[in-house]
């Protein structure tokens, strides 16, 4: 295993609601090597985005450990956190919502540079802005345009330029292409991949699109209602899925073929409430293989083969 950049141990993030405590993230543990990409997938509401925000402390974790290059993120002081934020950044899902519509492209990219007082001379700052624009594929002629004058792809490039402004080591990509057209998605994904190779970046790539995460990630975590149900290398997960939920997700990937459709696994049953969940597997109500044990005991995330983890009482048994 290479050098570990991020280590997360038993991360939990709960929210108080009028009807009880919502377990948004419940016991997440993983390690992420430098220069690698960890894909985090699952349906809406499974806790993907909350995980990314908790790691950056945009949401304060309820409990658990987050280590960045061995430094404790959870208990970092405001001064320490300000420095850590230069090394950990985020690209948001909706490029328009994350940009101030009253600021030009140059002003938007300049915000982190001004906040951290990087340059004393405006000329040096302007030169850095143009350098960042070139890096992400934005034409210099757009320097004084506003977000509403640009398409979604260019707006997302502004978000990427802002994230790169402080030369970070780790970037959380929170569904960065889900709001874009398919052709633009490919451009942004290729840009992120090129930047990773050029700058040695480490990504956490959050998405609900398994076809995207397959070509972009080294390892993949599958989440369901705040918990990890499967964790493996991208290649191993797609070739040998173990958890029933993972198999259902993979069966939903559309495949262009004239020979007909592949077998689709349709999930039925009620979705377990993430508010004060009872003991037992949270997927049990929708699982066709569920047995009595599944409703009584939480399945542990267990390593069944080399670096392939699954949280299911019966995932090692033939189906």
XYZ file of C-alpha atoms in Angstrom:
319
model
C 0.000 0.000 0.000
C 1.222 3.480 -0.867
C 1.421 6.532 1.374
C -1.918 7.237 3.064
C -3.199 10.802 2.733
C -6.626 10.512 4.396
C -7.646 8.046 7.089
C -11.205 7.968 8.402
C -12.134 5.866 11.437
C -15.721 5.185 12.548
C -17.008 8.540 11.254
C -20.535 9.402 12.333
C -22.723 12.374 11.523
C -26.179 12.587 13.097
C -28.808 15.318 12.714
C -31.494 16.089 15.273
C -34.977 16.148 13.732
C -38.431 16.712 15.269
C -39.079 12.955 15.110
C -35.685 11.684 16.303
C -32.009 11.427 15.414
C -31.205 10.992 11.718
C -28.159 8.759 11.173
C -26.794 10.379 7.999
C -23.332 8.775 8.262
C -22.963 5.840 10.619
C -19.548 4.281 11.213
C -17.584 5.034 8.026
C -13.976 3.740 7.943
C -11.471 3.836 5.062
C -7.948 4.840 3.991
C -7.125 6.789 0.837
C -3.658 6.769 -0.724
C -1.986 9.818 -2.240
C -2.739 10.308 -5.923
C -5.665 7.864 -5.901
C -9.404 8.306 -6.393
C -12.008 6.875 -4.034
C -15.461 6.645 -5.564
C -18.455 6.905 -3.219
C -21.728 5.695 -4.725
C -25.292 5.066 -3.617
C -28.808 6.360 -4.156
C -29.977 9.807 -3.062
C -30.111 10.166 0.715
C -27.501 7.489 1.474
C -25.069 9.992 3.052
C -22.536 10.459 0.222
C -22.435 14.260 0.230
C -22.683 14.433 4.020
C -19.594 12.200 4.209
C -17.586 14.543 2.007
C -18.706 17.613 3.924
C -17.985 15.973 7.285
C -14.434 15.082 6.200
C -13.836 18.744 5.317
C -15.700 19.813 8.471
C -18.290 21.760 6.535
C -20.522 19.598 8.742
C -19.082 19.024 12.206
C -18.726 15.242 12.733
C -20.732 13.747 15.588
C -17.882 11.358 16.417
C -14.999 9.479 14.848
C -11.505 10.293 13.626
C -10.330 12.045 10.455
C -6.577 12.114 9.878
C -5.045 14.168 7.078
C -1.349 13.287 6.681
C -1.557 12.124 10.299
C -3.053 15.438 11.502
C -6.270 15.330 13.520
C -8.923 17.210 11.527
C -11.834 16.735 13.945
C -10.141 18.518 16.855
C -8.127 21.056 14.838
C -8.295 24.644 16.116
C -9.745 27.399 13.880
C -6.198 28.512 12.994
C -5.134 24.956 12.145
C -8.339 24.419 10.206
C -7.743 27.539 8.118
C -4.418 26.082 7.000
C -5.933 22.624 6.417
C -8.577 24.149 4.159
C -5.819 25.233 1.759
C -4.921 21.548 1.357
C -8.466 20.136 1.289
C -10.989 21.585 -1.145
C -14.384 20.793 -2.627
C -16.010 20.961 -6.067
C -19.777 21.321 -5.677
C -22.575 19.649 -7.590
C -24.378 22.726 -8.905
C -21.813 25.107 -10.437
C -24.257 28.004 -10.622
C -25.479 27.748 -7.021
C -21.886 27.664 -5.731
C -20.860 30.889 -7.511
C -21.736 34.452 -6.525
C -23.716 35.784 -9.535
C -22.575 39.353 -8.818
C -18.894 38.575 -9.300
C -16.914 38.144 -12.500
C -14.834 35.071 -13.334
C -11.627 36.766 -12.151
C -13.239 37.916 -8.893
C -14.612 34.434 -8.196
C -11.246 32.735 -8.721
C -9.519 35.442 -6.682
C -11.646 34.862 -3.548
C -9.475 32.139 -1.931
C -6.298 34.035 -2.871
C -7.607 37.162 -1.138
C -8.961 35.255 1.882
C -5.587 33.629 2.559
C -3.603 36.776 1.628
C -1.424 34.924 -0.866
C -0.230 37.911 -2.925
C 0.744 41.436 -1.921
C 0.741 42.756 -5.481
C -2.418 42.709 -7.588
C -0.368 42.031 -10.711
C 0.876 38.747 -9.214
C -2.677 37.814 -8.234
C -3.989 38.583 -11.732
C -1.221 36.471 -13.252
C -2.203 33.541 -11.013
C -5.878 33.925 -12.025
C -4.964 33.731 -15.717
C -2.734 30.727 -14.986
C -5.628 28.935 -13.265
C -8.027 29.813 -16.092
C -5.614 28.337 -18.630
C -5.144 25.245 -16.440
C -8.873 24.449 -16.429
C -9.498 25.380 -20.070
C -11.147 28.788 -19.654
C -10.375 31.366 -22.326
C -8.681 34.569 -21.159
C -11.424 36.581 -22.873
C -13.903 35.347 -20.218
C -12.026 37.028 -17.368
C -14.646 39.780 -16.899
C -17.789 37.767 -17.655
C -20.434 36.778 -15.095
C -21.673 33.235 -14.322
C -25.081 33.775 -15.974
C -23.315 34.503 -19.265
C -21.639 31.082 -19.303
C -22.820 27.511 -19.859
C -22.732 24.812 -17.176
C -19.407 23.379 -18.285
C -17.609 26.719 -18.042
C -19.215 27.449 -14.679
C -17.929 24.125 -13.361
C -14.467 24.987 -14.680
C -14.610 28.141 -12.543
C -15.418 25.953 -9.529
C -12.466 23.704 -10.341
C -10.149 26.720 -10.727
C -11.245 28.025 -7.306
C -10.603 24.614 -5.762
C -7.099 24.556 -7.268
C -6.194 28.131 -6.314
C -4.398 27.166 -3.076
C -2.628 24.109 -4.538
C -4.573 21.507 -2.502
C -3.604 17.867 -2.113
C -7.119 16.482 -1.604
C -10.365 17.421 -3.375
C -13.885 16.191 -2.650
C -15.778 16.111 -5.964
C -19.451 16.162 -4.988
C -21.275 14.927 -8.106
C -19.372 17.487 -10.238
C -20.895 16.368 -13.555
C -24.450 15.326 -12.632
C -25.889 18.751 -13.586
C -24.142 18.813 -16.982
C -24.944 17.500 -20.460
C -23.389 14.133 -21.324
C -20.885 15.603 -23.799
C -19.808 18.212 -21.247
C -19.569 15.533 -18.553
C -16.874 13.753 -20.549
C -14.901 16.988 -20.936
C -14.987 17.730 -17.195
C -14.077 14.142 -16.262
C -11.119 14.202 -18.663
C -10.045 17.554 -17.221
C -10.177 16.202 -13.646
C -8.174 13.140 -14.690
C -5.535 15.257 -16.447
C -5.257 17.569 -13.428
C -4.814 14.584 -11.139
C -1.909 13.286 -13.210
C -0.337 16.716 -13.641
C -0.691 17.950 -10.047
C -0.695 14.643 -8.119
C -4.165 15.254 -6.702
C -6.129 12.853 -4.510
C -9.895 12.704 -5.094
C -12.984 11.547 -3.276
C -15.462 11.280 -6.147
C -19.092 11.265 -5.008
C -21.692 10.183 -7.549
C -24.823 8.108 -8.112
C -23.656 7.130 -11.600
C -21.782 3.827 -11.471
C -20.766 3.992 -15.125
C -18.915 7.241 -14.365
C -17.253 6.031 -11.187
C -16.014 2.843 -12.854
C -13.759 4.654 -15.319
C -12.669 7.306 -12.826
C -11.962 5.534 -9.515
C -9.278 3.242 -8.130
C -11.467 2.063 -5.232
C -15.221 2.262 -4.711
C -17.326 2.482 -1.564
C -21.022 1.614 -1.878
C -23.206 3.314 0.750
C -26.736 2.543 1.855
C -28.547 4.674 4.460
C -25.353 6.024 6.026
C -23.394 2.769 6.108
C -20.803 1.152 3.851
C -22.188 -2.088 2.434
C -19.270 -2.864 0.110
C -15.718 -1.596 -0.453
C -13.351 -2.903 -3.120
C -11.175 -1.918 -6.057
C -13.189 -0.626 -9.017
C -12.242 -3.615 -11.152
C -13.072 -6.175 -8.462
C -16.373 -4.525 -7.554
C -17.637 -4.595 -11.138
C -16.409 -8.113 -11.870
C -17.328 -9.736 -8.544
C -20.002 -7.725 -6.682
C -20.949 -9.382 -3.388
C -23.684 -7.331 -1.709
C -27.265 -7.642 -3.060
C -27.573 -3.839 -3.166
C -24.392 -3.491 -5.239
C -25.669 -6.132 -7.656
C -28.933 -4.223 -8.032
C -27.081 -0.967 -8.747
C -24.862 -2.630 -11.347
C -27.860 -4.202 -13.056
C -29.332 -0.718 -13.555
C -26.398 0.526 -15.680
C -27.685 0.949 -19.247
C -25.633 -0.938 -21.845
C -25.899 0.016 -25.544
C -26.600 -3.277 -27.284
C -28.707 -4.589 -30.151
C -28.947 -8.017 -28.579
C -31.487 -7.017 -25.993
C -31.539 -5.952 -22.365
C -29.636 -7.599 -19.544
C -31.459 -8.904 -16.480
C -32.470 -6.036 -14.228
C -32.737 -6.551 -10.462
C -35.778 -4.621 -9.267
C -35.719 -3.647 -5.608
C -39.055 -3.954 -3.820
C -40.196 -3.279 -0.285
C -40.025 -0.370 2.138
C -36.911 1.733 2.641
C -35.792 1.581 6.276
C -36.005 4.922 8.058
C -32.581 6.437 8.891
C -34.165 8.107 11.943
C -33.316 6.095 15.063
C -32.785 2.877 13.042
C -33.347 -0.417 14.810
C -30.663 -3.151 14.997
C -30.274 -5.237 11.872
C -29.310 -4.790 8.242
C -30.798 -1.574 6.850
C -31.216 -3.170 3.439
C -33.100 -6.229 4.779
C -36.613 -4.976 3.921
C -35.632 -4.696 0.237
C -33.423 -7.797 0.045
C -34.798 -10.997 -1.480
C -32.225 -13.069 0.442
C -32.998 -11.611 3.898
C -33.358 -14.073 6.764
C -34.326 -13.710 10.417
C -30.738 -12.877 11.439
C -30.732 -9.891 9.071
C -33.489 -8.183 11.067
C -31.795 -8.741 14.432
C -28.048 -8.141 14.003
C -26.037 -5.420 12.239
C -23.785 -7.061 9.631
C -20.119 -6.141 10.115
C -18.025 -4.880 7.208
C -15.883 -7.988 6.713
C -12.966 -8.681 4.359
C -13.948 -11.771 2.347
C -11.227 -11.666 -0.304
C -8.096 -9.569 -0.688
C -9.183 -5.955 0.039
C -12.806 -6.739 -0.833
C -15.119 -5.860 2.065
C -18.819 -6.582 2.344
C -21.406 -5.948 5.077
C -23.848 -8.826 4.671
C -24.495 -11.914 6.799
C -24.817 -14.131 3.731
C -22.874 -12.439 0.904
C -20.292 -15.272 0.817
C -23.002 -17.793 0.049
C -23.962 -18.570 -3.575
C -27.132 -16.890 -4.804
